[in-house]
Amino acid sequence: MEHEGARAPDGASVAKPEGLRERKRRETREATRRAAIALGLEHGWDAVTVEMICDAAGISPRTFYNYFPSREAAVLGEGKPMPNESQVAAFVAARGVSDVEAFAVMMAEVWTAAEPDRELFRQRRTLLDATPELAAANMMRITEARAQYAGIVRQRLDATRPSLGDADAEIEAAMAVSIAMGALQVMARGWLAGDGEAPLASLIHDYFPRVRRLTQAPSA
Amino acid sequence: MEHEGARAPDGASVAKPEGLRERKRRETREATRRAAIALGLEHGWDAVTVEMICDAAGISPRTFYNYFPSREAAVLGEGKPMPNESQVAAFVAARGVSDVEAFAVMMAEVWTAAEPDRELFRQRRTLLDATPELAAANMMRITEARAQYAGIVRQRLDATRPSLGDADAEIEAAMAVSIAMGALQVMARGWLAGDGEAPLASLIHDYFPRVRRLTQAPSA
DNA sequence: TGCATATTTGCAGAGTGTGCAACGAACTGT
DNA sequence: ACAGTTCGTTGCACACTCTGCAAATATGCA
């Protein structure tokens, strides 16, 4: 399910025949997503109705709800963004950076990878940033996945600080997730303000000294 | 408008006649809020309809929307929670704690003060914690007020670190707000798990060493 | 070609939220 | 106490989101 083109020597490779059905479905979904984002940027998200999106995408309103569970999902994407195994492994093994920073970098990579089209990624982020309603819906998605994220952070904590008690590890994992998400919100805004050349992940390293300073009690 | 009972020597004091109209309005609002929270805890928030709340509160559905702009607002309270002047002054002047920690303490106090009824505060927090939809709506409220919160943090930064450039201060203020809100989310959950004796603000000081550790790069 | 399966669509219905106008209760001065 | 003003309540119509169901349509496969 994850292979792409798999050009094996034998012409009839194993994966991705990509039947007509699947292709049309993917295209329809993509067209709908783009229509939703474009209309949102043009008219403001709360002025965009499902009917408008459907007219632009060439589907009926009822079909829209076969693809997306809500109007917001057309912009946000419906699945919760989850790191794959190698991303988790890199996060757990990362040294020389704080737990929060490492987690933020991983999530930035997950987001970036989930939307290969840079321009669309940027547009979506802009819309999301300008629309509290969408930001809230996005938060909801993340809140629902919070326990799973915390589980990933625990893997790192168990590896780097095995002396930590069970209850403490639980709390610190949840804390790291919440703090990283908060910081990412601001960093994403900073990324939007930039020219879009620097990848989000590198911005994070630039921003993090500030995070350290803001959480540090002055010694004086 | 802000005075309470003001028993001046002369019987006819200046403030708060509290006419019958105002009293009934306050009572109706309170009854509706309590009905919404109780029903949410009993049936789960998404099973609660406006009609149910209205039946319990003894008002018509149309009247509900005269009090609250949305179903969620009945639980969350409609105004954005804002610190008063003395709270801001204390925050700006607080020494020996990090910016994020000081801001978190201030917000905890604002929340606590906004809901004098401890039991109701706890119930609302429980419901909010169990319902991603409500947590998201709450986030939305805060997101809308984010710029104002950042302005308050800037007052502190300008006082404690005047060498900071304008753009940097802007960014760090926004960052402090986001991080504090993230951390508060977890702390509030910890407070819920406790017996409710310790005030939220004191819990924050207990939790903060963890925040410092999680954002600190290991020296090794 | 013809059958099995997946997708699209319309329709009815529940629920949220808003503007408008009528109705009723509370405040005002006399 | 009374008439007039003001404010809160309610019902009604309407737009919009979202769901279940069943009919119509398109695709996949032998």
Short mmCIF file of C-alpha atoms (C1' of nucleotides) in Angstrom, two decimals:
data_model
loop_
_atom_site.label_atom_id
_atom_site.label_comp_id
_atom_site.label_asym_id
_atom_site.label_seq_id
_atom_site.Cartn_x
_atom_site.Cartn_y
_atom_site.Cartn_z
CA MET A 1 0.00 0.00 0.00
CA GLU A 2 2.93 2.35 0.43
CA HIS A 3 4.86 1.59 -2.76
CA GLU A 4 4.88 4.12 -5.51
CA GLY A 5 5.90 3.12 -8.97
CA ALA A 6 7.96 -0.04 -8.29
CA ARG A 7 9.50 -0.56 -11.69
CA ALA A 8 10.49 -4.17 -11.19
CA PRO A 9 12.32 -5.87 -14.10
CA ASP A 10 9.25 -7.90 -14.85
CA GLY A 11 6.77 -5.48 -16.32
CA ALA A 12 3.85 -6.75 -14.25
CA SER A 13 4.97 -5.41 -10.89
CA VAL A 14 3.19 -6.08 -7.64
CA ALA A 15 1.83 -2.74 -6.60
CA LYS A 16 -0.38 0.02 -7.84
CA PRO A 17 -2.31 -1.01 -10.90
CA GLU A 18 -4.23 2.20 -10.08
CA GLY A 19 -7.49 1.22 -11.65
CA LEU A 20 -9.77 3.75 -13.23
CA ARG A 21 -11.89 3.84 -10.11
CA GLU A 22 -9.03 4.70 -7.80
CA ARG A 23 -7.62 7.28 -10.13
CA LYS A 24 -10.91 9.12 -10.52
CA ARG A 25 -11.47 8.99 -6.83
CA ARG A 26 -8.07 10.47 -6.10
CA GLU A 27 -8.57 13.18 -8.70
CA THR A 28 -11.99 14.09 -7.38
CA ARG A 29 -10.67 14.31 -3.85
CA GLU A 30 -7.80 16.50 -4.96
CA ALA A 31 -10.01 18.78 -7.01
CA THR A 32 -12.37 19.18 -4.10
CA ARG A 33 -9.57 19.98 -1.68
CA ARG A 34 -8.16 22.60 -4.00
CA ALA A 35 -11.56 24.12 -4.62
CA ALA A 36 -12.22 24.38 -0.90
CA ILE A 37 -8.89 26.07 -0.18
CA ALA A 38 -9.11 28.44 -3.13
CA LEU A 39 -12.64 29.50 -2.28
CA GLY A 40 -11.68 29.94 1.36
CA LEU A 41 -8.81 32.25 0.46
CA GLU A 42 -10.99 34.15 -1.97
CA HIS A 43 -14.16 34.72 0.04
CA GLY A 44 -13.17 33.95 3.62
CA TRP A 45 -13.85 30.52 5.00
CA ASP A 46 -17.16 31.26 6.71
CA ALA A 47 -18.61 32.60 3.47
CA VAL A 48 -17.87 29.32 1.69
CA THR A 49 -20.71 26.81 1.58
CA VAL A 50 -20.48 23.14 0.73
CA GLU A 51 -22.58 23.84 -2.32
CA MET A 52 -20.02 26.33 -3.63
CA ILE A 53 -17.20 23.86 -3.20
CA CYS A 54 -19.23 21.21 -4.99
CA ASP A 55 -20.05 23.45 -7.92
CA ALA A 56 -16.36 24.25 -8.30
CA ALA A 57 -15.34 20.61 -7.98
CA GLY A 58 -18.12 19.24 -10.17
CA ILE A 59 -19.74 16.91 -7.66
CA SER A 60 -23.04 16.87 -5.83
CA PRO A 61 -23.24 18.00 -2.21
CA ARG A 62 -24.12 14.51 -1.13
CA THR A 63 -21.00 13.14 -2.76
CA PHE A 64 -18.92 15.69 -0.93
CA TYR A 65 -19.86 13.96 2.30
CA ASN A 66 -18.79 10.63 0.86
CA TYR A 67 -15.29 12.05 0.66
CA PHE A 68 -15.13 14.26 3.73
CA PRO A 69 -16.91 13.98 7.07
CA SER A 70 -17.24 17.75 7.39
CA ARG A 71 -16.74 20.96 5.51
CA GLU A 72 -13.52 21.60 7.41
CA ALA A 73 -12.07 18.21 6.54
CA ALA A 74 -11.80 19.27 2.90
CA VAL A 75 -9.17 21.77 3.96
CA LEU A 76 -7.52 19.86 6.77
CA GLY A 77 -7.41 16.40 5.29
CA GLU A 78 -9.35 13.81 7.17
CA GLY A 79 -6.76 11.50 8.68
CA LYS A 80 -4.72 12.47 11.69
CA PRO A 81 -1.13 13.11 10.66
CA MET A 82 0.99 10.25 12.00
CA PRO A 83 4.73 9.67 11.73
CA ASN A 84 5.84 6.45 10.11
CA GLU A 85 8.19 4.00 11.75
CA SER A 86 11.42 5.49 10.50
CA GLN A 87 10.37 8.96 11.56
CA VAL A 88 9.59 7.68 15.02
CA ALA A 89 12.92 5.88 15.18
CA ALA A 90 14.78 9.04 14.20
CA PHE A 91 12.89 10.99 16.83
CA VAL A 92 13.66 8.48 19.57
CA ALA A 93 17.32 8.38 18.62
CA ALA A 94 17.87 12.10 18.08
CA ARG A 95 20.57 13.42 20.43
CA GLY A 96 21.76 16.91 21.20
CA VAL A 97 18.27 18.40 21.04
CA SER A 98 15.57 18.67 23.70
CA ASP A 99 12.60 16.35 23.71
CA VAL A 100 10.23 19.12 22.73
CA GLU A 101 12.44 20.30 19.91
CA ALA A 102 12.90 16.80 18.52
CA PHE A 103 9.17 16.20 18.60
CA ALA A 104 8.46 19.51 16.89
CA VAL A 105 10.88 18.64 14.13
CA MET A 106 9.28 15.26 13.62
CA MET A 107 5.79 16.73 13.37
CA ALA A 108 6.96 19.39 10.95
CA GLU A 109 8.34 16.65 8.75
CA VAL A 110 5.13 14.67 8.97
CA TRP A 111 3.10 17.69 7.91
CA THR A 112 5.44 18.55 5.11
CA ALA A 113 5.52 15.02 3.78
CA ALA A 114 1.73 14.76 3.88
CA GLU A 115 1.40 17.61 1.40
CA PRO A 116 4.02 17.34 -1.36
CA ASP A 117 2.64 20.37 -3.17
CA ARG A 118 4.49 23.25 -1.53
CA GLU A 119 2.22 25.93 -2.86
CA LEU A 120 -0.91 24.16 -1.65
CA PHE A 121 0.71 23.54 1.72
CA ARG A 122 1.39 27.22 2.01
CA GLN A 123 -2.11 28.21 0.96
CA ARG A 124 -3.70 25.80 3.40
CA ARG A 125 -1.52 27.08 6.20
CA THR A 126 -2.43 30.67 5.33
CA LEU A 127 -6.11 29.91 5.38
CA LEU A 128 -5.76 28.00 8.61
CA ASP A 129 -3.90 30.87 10.17
CA ALA A 130 -6.54 33.40 9.15
CA THR A 131 -9.52 31.36 10.30
CA PRO A 132 -9.96 30.59 13.99
CA GLU A 133 -12.72 28.15 13.13
CA LEU A 134 -10.35 26.09 11.01
CA ALA A 135 -7.55 26.37 13.53
CA ALA A 136 -9.96 25.04 16.13
CA ALA A 137 -11.00 22.12 13.95
CA ASN A 138 -7.34 21.39 13.39
CA MET A 139 -6.72 21.49 17.12
CA MET A 140 -9.54 19.02 17.57
CA ARG A 141 -7.91 16.55 15.23
CA ILE A 142 -4.66 16.84 17.11
CA THR A 143 -6.37 16.59 20.48
CA GLU A 144 -7.91 13.31 19.43
CA ALA A 145 -4.48 11.98 18.48
CA ARG A 146 -2.78 13.39 21.55
CA ALA A 147 -2.63 10.07 23.37
CA GLN A 148 -0.89 8.45 20.41
CA TYR A 149 1.60 11.29 20.14
CA ALA A 150 2.31 11.01 23.85
CA GLY A 151 2.97 7.31 23.37
CA ILE A 152 5.65 8.13 20.82
CA VAL A 153 7.30 10.63 23.12
CA ARG A 154 7.29 8.00 25.86
CA GLN A 155 9.38 5.75 23.69
CA ARG A 156 12.00 8.46 23.65
CA LEU A 157 11.76 9.19 27.35
CA ASP A 158 12.02 5.51 28.20
CA ALA A 159 15.17 5.34 26.11
CA THR A 160 16.88 8.50 27.32
CA ARG A 161 15.73 8.67 30.92
CA PRO A 162 14.91 5.15 32.08
CA SER A 163 15.00 6.23 35.72
CA LEU A 164 11.79 8.19 35.19
CA GLY A 165 8.77 6.73 36.94
CA ASP A 166 5.77 5.56 34.98
CA ALA A 167 3.42 8.30 36.08
CA ASP A 168 6.06 10.97 35.57
CA ALA A 169 6.87 9.73 32.10
CA GLU A 170 3.18 9.83 31.22
CA ILE A 171 2.85 13.42 32.36
CA GLU A 172 6.05 14.61 30.74
CA ALA A 173 5.18 12.99 27.45
CA ALA A 174 1.81 14.74 27.38
CA MET A 175 3.49 17.97 28.36
CA ALA A 176 6.10 17.71 25.62
CA VAL A 177 3.38 17.17 23.01
CA SER A 178 1.32 20.14 24.17
CA ILE A 179 4.27 22.48 24.38
CA ALA A 180 5.62 21.44 21.00
CA MET A 181 2.24 21.98 19.38
CA GLY A 182 1.99 25.41 20.93
CA ALA A 183 5.44 26.39 19.77
CA LEU A 184 4.79 24.97 16.29
CA GLN A 185 1.78 27.21 15.92
CA VAL A 186 3.98 30.30 16.22
CA MET A 187 6.79 28.82 14.15
CA ALA A 188 4.39 28.03 11.34
CA ARG A 189 3.33 31.65 11.32
CA GLY A 190 6.96 32.68 11.11
CA TRP A 191 7.47 30.27 8.25
CA LEU A 192 4.52 31.79 6.42
CA ALA A 193 6.00 35.25 6.79
CA GLY A 194 9.26 34.07 5.21
CA ASP A 195 9.98 33.46 1.57
CA GLY A 196 9.23 29.76 1.83
CA GLU A 197 12.73 28.70 0.90
CA ALA A 198 13.86 27.50 4.30
CA PRO A 199 12.13 24.27 5.27
CA LEU A 200 9.97 24.42 8.36
CA ALA A 201 12.24 22.00 10.21
CA SER A 202 15.26 24.27 9.98
CA LEU A 203 13.26 27.23 11.25
CA ILE A 204 12.50 25.23 14.34
CA HIS A 205 16.15 25.04 15.30
CA ASP A 206 16.44 28.78 14.85
CA TYR A 207 13.45 29.43 17.06
CA PHE A 208 14.27 27.07 19.86
CA PRO A 209 16.79 29.14 21.79
CA ARG A 210 13.91 31.53 22.43
CA VAL A 211 11.80 28.73 23.82
CA ARG A 212 14.59 27.85 26.20
CA ARG A 213 14.97 31.42 27.32
CA LEU A 214 11.23 31.87 27.88
CA THR A 215 10.97 28.83 30.10
CA GLN A 216 14.15 29.56 32.03
CA ALA A 217 13.87 31.32 35.38
CA PRO A 218 16.29 34.23 35.56
CA SER A 219 19.14 33.31 37.87
CA ALA A 220 19.27 36.79 39.38
CA MET B 1 -20.70 49.43 37.04
CA GLU B 2 -18.11 47.34 38.84
CA HIS B 3 -19.07 48.08 42.45
CA GLU B 4 -20.86 45.45 44.44
CA GLY B 5 -22.87 46.41 47.49
CA ALA B 6 -21.27 49.70 48.48
CA ARG B 7 -23.06 50.40 51.75
CA ALA B 8 -22.26 54.06 52.01
CA PRO B 9 -23.51 55.88 55.16
CA ASP B 10 -26.18 57.56 53.12
CA GLY B 11 -28.72 54.85 52.33
CA ALA B 12 -29.02 55.76 48.70
CA SER B 13 -25.68 54.44 47.48
CA VAL B 14 -24.36 54.87 44.00
CA ALA B 15 -24.12 51.42 42.52
CA LYS B 16 -26.09 48.31 41.74
CA PRO B 17 -29.77 48.74 42.27
CA GLU B 18 -29.88 45.32 40.53
CA GLY B 19 -33.28 45.78 39.00
CA LEU B 20 -35.65 42.89 38.58
CA ARG B 21 -34.79 42.69 34.91
CA GLU B 22 -31.08 42.29 35.51
CA ARG B 23 -31.57 39.76 38.27
CA LYS B 24 -33.83 37.53 36.21
CA ARG B 25 -31.46 37.75 33.30
CA ARG B 26 -28.52 36.74 35.45
CA GLU B 27 -30.49 33.85 36.97
CA THR B 28 -31.65 32.60 33.60
CA ARG B 29 -28.11 32.71 32.23
CA GLU B 30 -26.80 30.83 35.23
CA ALA B 31 -29.53 28.19 35.08
CA THR B 32 -28.87 27.67 31.39
CA ARG B 33 -25.15 27.31 31.92
CA ARG B 34 -25.65 24.76 34.66
CA ALA B 35 -28.19 22.83 32.63
CA ALA B 36 -25.81 22.67 29.68
CA ILE B 37 -22.90 21.40 31.77
CA ALA B 38 -24.99 18.88 33.70
CA LEU B 39 -26.55 17.48 30.55
CA GLY B 40 -23.16 17.32 28.88
CA LEU B 41 -21.69 15.29 31.73
CA GLU B 42 -24.73 13.03 31.82
CA HIS B 43 -25.25 12.20 28.15
CA GLY B 44 -22.01 13.26 26.50
CA TRP B 45 -21.81 16.65 24.88
CA ASP B 46 -22.61 15.63 21.32
CA ALA B 47 -25.83 13.99 22.45
CA VAL B 48 -27.03 17.24 23.99
CA THR B 49 -29.27 19.41 21.83
CA VAL B 50 -30.16 23.04 22.36
CA GLU B 51 -33.74 21.95 22.83
CA MET B 52 -32.76 19.71 25.76
CA ILE B 53 -30.87 22.53 27.45
CA CYS B 54 -33.83 24.83 26.97
CA ASP B 55 -36.31 22.37 28.42
CA ALA B 56 -34.08 22.00 31.47
CA ALA B 57 -33.58 25.74 31.83
CA GLY B 58 -37.18 26.67 31.13
CA ILE B 59 -36.62 28.90 28.13
CA SER B 60 -37.43 28.68 24.45
CA PRO B 61 -34.75 27.69 21.95
CA ARG B 62 -34.94 31.12 20.41
CA THR B 63 -34.22 32.73 23.74
CA PHE B 64 -31.19 30.52 24.20
CA TYR B 65 -29.59 32.29 21.28
CA ASN B 66 -30.33 35.64 22.86
CA TYR B 67 -28.02 34.60 25.67
CA PHE B 68 -25.38 32.58 23.86
CA PRO B 69 -24.11 32.80 20.29
CA SER B 70 -23.66 29.05 20.04
CA ARG B 71 -24.38 25.82 21.84
CA GLU B 72 -20.77 25.65 23.03
CA ALA B 73 -20.85 29.14 24.50
CA ALA B 74 -23.28 27.96 27.17
CA VAL B 75 -20.47 25.81 28.56
CA LEU B 76 -17.50 28.03 27.83
CA GLY B 77 -18.90 31.40 28.72
CA GLU B 78 -19.01 33.85 25.88
CA GLY B 79 -16.44 36.50 26.75
CA LYS B 80 -12.73 35.93 26.34
CA PRO B 81 -11.08 35.61 29.74
CA MET B 82 -8.96 38.73 30.30
CA PRO B 83 -6.75 39.68 33.23
CA ASN B 84 -7.55 42.93 35.01
CA GLU B 85 -5.02 45.66 35.54
CA SER B 86 -3.68 44.46 38.85
CA GLN B 87 -3.22 40.94 37.51
CA VAL B 88 -1.27 42.30 34.57
CA ALA B 89 0.84 44.44 36.87
CA ALA B 90 1.67 41.43 39.05
CA PHE B 91 2.58 39.43 35.97
CA VAL B 92 4.86 42.11 34.60
CA ALA B 93 6.56 42.55 37.96
CA ALA B 94 6.91 38.87 38.90
CA ARG B 95 10.57 37.94 39.42
CA GLY B 96 12.29 34.64 39.94
CA VAL B 97 10.02 32.80 37.52
CA SER B 98 10.24 32.36 33.78
CA ASP B 99 8.05 34.38 31.45
CA VAL B 100 6.04 31.35 30.46
CA GLU B 101 5.52 30.27 34.03
CA ALA B 102 4.44 33.73 35.13
CA PHE B 103 1.97 33.96 32.28
CA ALA B 104 0.56 30.52 33.04
CA VAL B 105 0.01 31.52 36.65
CA MET B 106 -1.77 34.67 35.63
CA MET B 107 -4.08 32.85 33.25
CA ALA B 108 -4.86 30.21 35.87
CA GLU B 109 -5.87 32.99 38.24
CA VAL B 110 -8.03 34.63 35.61
CA TRP B 111 -9.85 31.39 34.93
CA THR B 112 -10.31 30.64 38.58
CA ALA B 113 -11.62 34.10 39.34
CA ALA B 114 -14.06 33.98 36.44
CA GLU B 115 -15.85 31.00 37.98
CA PRO B 116 -16.24 31.44 41.74
CA ASP B 117 -18.18 28.20 42.08
CA ARG B 118 -15.43 25.61 42.52
CA GLU B 119 -17.63 22.63 41.83
CA LEU B 120 -18.97 24.11 38.61
CA PHE B 121 -15.46 25.05 37.56
CA ARG B 122 -14.39 21.47 38.04
CA GLN B 123 -17.38 20.07 36.17
CA ARG B 124 -16.86 22.39 33.26
CA ARG B 125 -13.19 21.49 33.11
CA THR B 126 -14.05 17.78 33.19
CA LEU B 127 -16.52 18.15 30.37
CA LEU B 128 -14.07 20.22 28.38
CA ASP B 129 -11.38 17.63 28.90
CA ALA B 130 -13.61 14.80 27.72
CA THR B 131 -14.91 16.56 24.62
CA PRO B 132 -12.51 17.43 21.82
CA GLU B 133 -15.22 19.52 20.20
CA LEU B 134 -15.48 21.73 23.28
CA ALA B 135 -11.73 21.87 23.74
CA ALA B 136 -11.47 23.04 20.16
CA ALA B 137 -14.11 25.72 20.64
CA ASN B 138 -12.24 26.83 23.72
CA MET B 139 -9.02 26.99 21.75
CA MET B 140 -10.79 29.12 19.20
CA ARG B 141 -11.77 31.67 21.82
CA ILE B 142 -8.21 31.84 23.01
CA THR B 143 -6.84 32.05 19.50
CA GLU B 144 -8.98 35.10 18.88
CA ALA B 145 -7.56 36.74 21.98
CA ARG B 146 -4.00 35.67 21.27
CA ALA B 147 -2.89 39.06 20.03
CA GLN B 148 -4.11 40.71 23.22
CA TYR B 149 -2.37 38.15 25.38
CA ALA B 150 0.82 38.65 23.43
CA GLY B 151 0.53 42.37 24.07
CA ILE B 152 0.48 41.72 27.79
CA VAL B 153 3.54 39.51 27.61
CA ARG B 154 5.30 42.23 25.66
CA GLN B 155 4.84 44.59 28.55
CA ARG B 156 6.81 42.16 30.66
CA LEU B 157 9.48 41.58 28.05
CA ASP B 158 9.92 45.30 27.51
CA ALA B 159 10.43 45.70 31.23
CA THR B 160 12.77 42.78 31.83
CA ARG B 161 14.72 42.63 28.60
CA PRO B 162 14.68 46.09 27.06
CA SER B 163 17.56 45.21 24.74
CA LEU B 164 15.25 42.92 22.80
CA GLY B 165 14.42 44.14 19.31
CA ASP B 166 10.87 44.93 18.34
CA ALA B 167 10.39 41.99 15.98
CA ASP B 168 12.03 39.60 18.42
CA ALA B 169 9.86 40.74 21.27
CA GLU B 170 6.79 40.24 19.13
CA ILE B 171 7.76 36.71 18.29
CA GLU B 172 8.79 35.76 21.79
CA ALA B 173 5.59 37.13 23.26
CA ALA B 174 3.50 35.06 20.88
CA MET B 175 5.65 32.06 21.63
CA ALA B 176 5.31 32.46 25.38
CA VAL B 177 1.53 32.60 25.08
CA SER B 178 1.32 29.49 22.92
CA ILE B 179 3.68 27.47 25.08
CA ALA B 180 1.96 28.50 28.29
CA MET B 181 -1.43 27.54 26.88
CA GLY B 182 -0.11 24.17 25.82
CA ALA B 183 1.42 23.50 29.21
CA LEU B 184 -1.74 24.68 30.97
CA GLN B 185 -3.77 22.13 29.09
CA VAL B 186 -1.78 19.32 30.67
CA MET B 187 -1.61 20.97 34.06
CA ALA B 188 -5.36 21.40 34.13
CA ARG B 189 -5.70 17.69 33.52
CA GLY B 190 -3.36 17.02 36.42
CA TRP B 191 -5.41 19.35 38.59
CA LEU B 192 -8.57 17.46 37.68
CA ALA B 193 -6.95 14.19 38.71
CA GLY B 194 -6.09 15.62 42.13
CA ASP B 195 -8.42 16.15 45.05
CA GLY B 196 -9.09 19.74 44.13
CA GLU B 197 -7.60 21.13 47.31
CA ALA B 198 -4.43 22.59 45.82
CA PRO B 199 -5.20 25.66 43.72
CA LEU B 200 -4.29 25.43 40.07
CA ALA B 201 -1.65 28.16 40.40
CA SER B 202 0.41 26.19 42.93
CA LEU B 203 0.33 23.11 40.73
CA ILE B 204 1.92 25.13 38.00
CA HIS B 205 5.02 25.74 40.07
CA ASP B 206 5.26 22.02 40.77
CA TYR B 207 4.99 21.18 37.10
CA PHE B 208 7.38 23.73 35.74
CA PRO B 209 10.67 22.00 36.39
CA ARG B 210 9.47 19.37 33.94
CA VAL B 211 8.85 22.00 31.32
CA ARG B 212 12.38 23.27 31.77
CA ARG B 213 13.81 19.80 31.43
CA LEU B 214 11.80 19.01 28.32
CA THR B 215 12.98 22.11 26.51
CA GLN B 216 16.59 21.80 27.63
CA ALA B 217 19.05 20.17 25.27
CA PRO B 218 21.06 17.51 27.09
CA SER B 219 24.56 18.80 27.70
CA ALA B 220 26.12 15.41 26.93
"C1'" DT C 1 -21.84 -9.58 -22.97
"C1'" DG C 2 -23.57 -9.96 -18.42
"C1'" DC C 3 -23.12 -10.09 -13.51
"C1'" DA C 4 -20.98 -8.29 -9.16
"C1'" DT C 5 -19.27 -4.36 -6.93
"C1'" DA C 6 -18.35 0.44 -6.05
"C1'" DT C 7 -19.74 5.20 -6.65
"C1'" DT C 8 -22.91 8.97 -7.32
"C1'" DT C 9 -26.99 11.17 -6.47
"C1'" DG C 10 -31.63 12.70 -4.70
"C1'" DC C 11 -34.64 12.97 -0.96
"C1'" DA C 12 -36.25 13.27 3.60
"C1'" DG C 13 -35.13 14.64 8.13
"C1'" DA C 14 -32.66 16.24 12.43
"C1'" DG C 15 -30.00 19.91 14.29
"C1'" DT C 16 -27.67 24.67 14.52
"C1'" DG C 17 -28.05 29.45 13.97
"C1'" DT C 18 -30.26 34.22 12.29
"C1'" DG C 19 -33.57 38.00 10.97
"C1'" DC C 20 -38.04 39.74 11.72
"C1'" DA C 21 -42.15 40.98 13.93
"C1'" DA C 22 -45.56 40.35 17.54
"C1'" DC C 23 -46.28 39.90 22.24
"C1'" DG C 24 -45.57 40.58 27.21
"C1'" DA C 25 -43.20 42.10 31.35
"C1'" DA C 26 -40.48 45.61 33.67
"C1'" DC C 27 -39.06 50.49 34.25
"C1'" DT C 28 -40.25 55.82 33.74
"C1'" DG C 29 -42.46 59.94 35.15
"C1'" DT C 30 -46.79 62.02 36.52
"C1'" DA D 1 -52.13 53.94 40.14
"C1'" DC D 2 -51.58 54.87 35.04
"C1'" DA D 3 -50.00 55.45 30.47
"C1'" DG D 4 -45.93 55.23 27.71
"C1'" DT D 5 -41.42 53.61 26.79
"C1'" DT D 6 -38.08 50.15 26.78
"C1'" DC D 7 -36.43 45.67 26.97
"C1'" DG D 8 -36.77 40.57 26.94
"C1'" DT D 9 -39.27 36.52 25.11
"C1'" DT D 10 -41.24 33.85 21.73
"C1'" DG D 11 -42.78 31.89 17.18
"C1'" DC D 12 -41.95 31.63 12.33
"C1'" DA D 13 -39.48 31.34 8.17
"C1'" DC D 14 -35.21 30.42 6.27
"C1'" DA D 15 -30.26 29.02 5.17
"C1'" DC D 16 -26.89 25.76 6.14
"C1'" DT D 17 -24.50 21.32 7.88
"C1'" DC D 18 -24.69 16.54 8.08
"C1'" DT D 19 -26.88 11.54 8.00
"C1'" DG D 20 -29.54 7.37 6.48
"C1'" DC D 21 -31.72 5.16 2.81
"C1'" DA D 22 -32.61 3.64 -1.69
"C1'" DA D 23 -32.43 4.29 -6.71
"C1'" DA D 24 -29.52 5.14 -10.57
"C1'" DT D 25 -25.02 4.88 -12.68
"C1'" DA D 26 -20.33 3.52 -13.61
"C1'" DT D 27 -16.55 0.30 -13.19
"C1'" DG D 28 -14.36 -4.34 -12.85
"C1'" DC D 29 -14.23 -8.96 -14.13
"C1'" DA D 30 -15.27 -13.60 -16.07
#
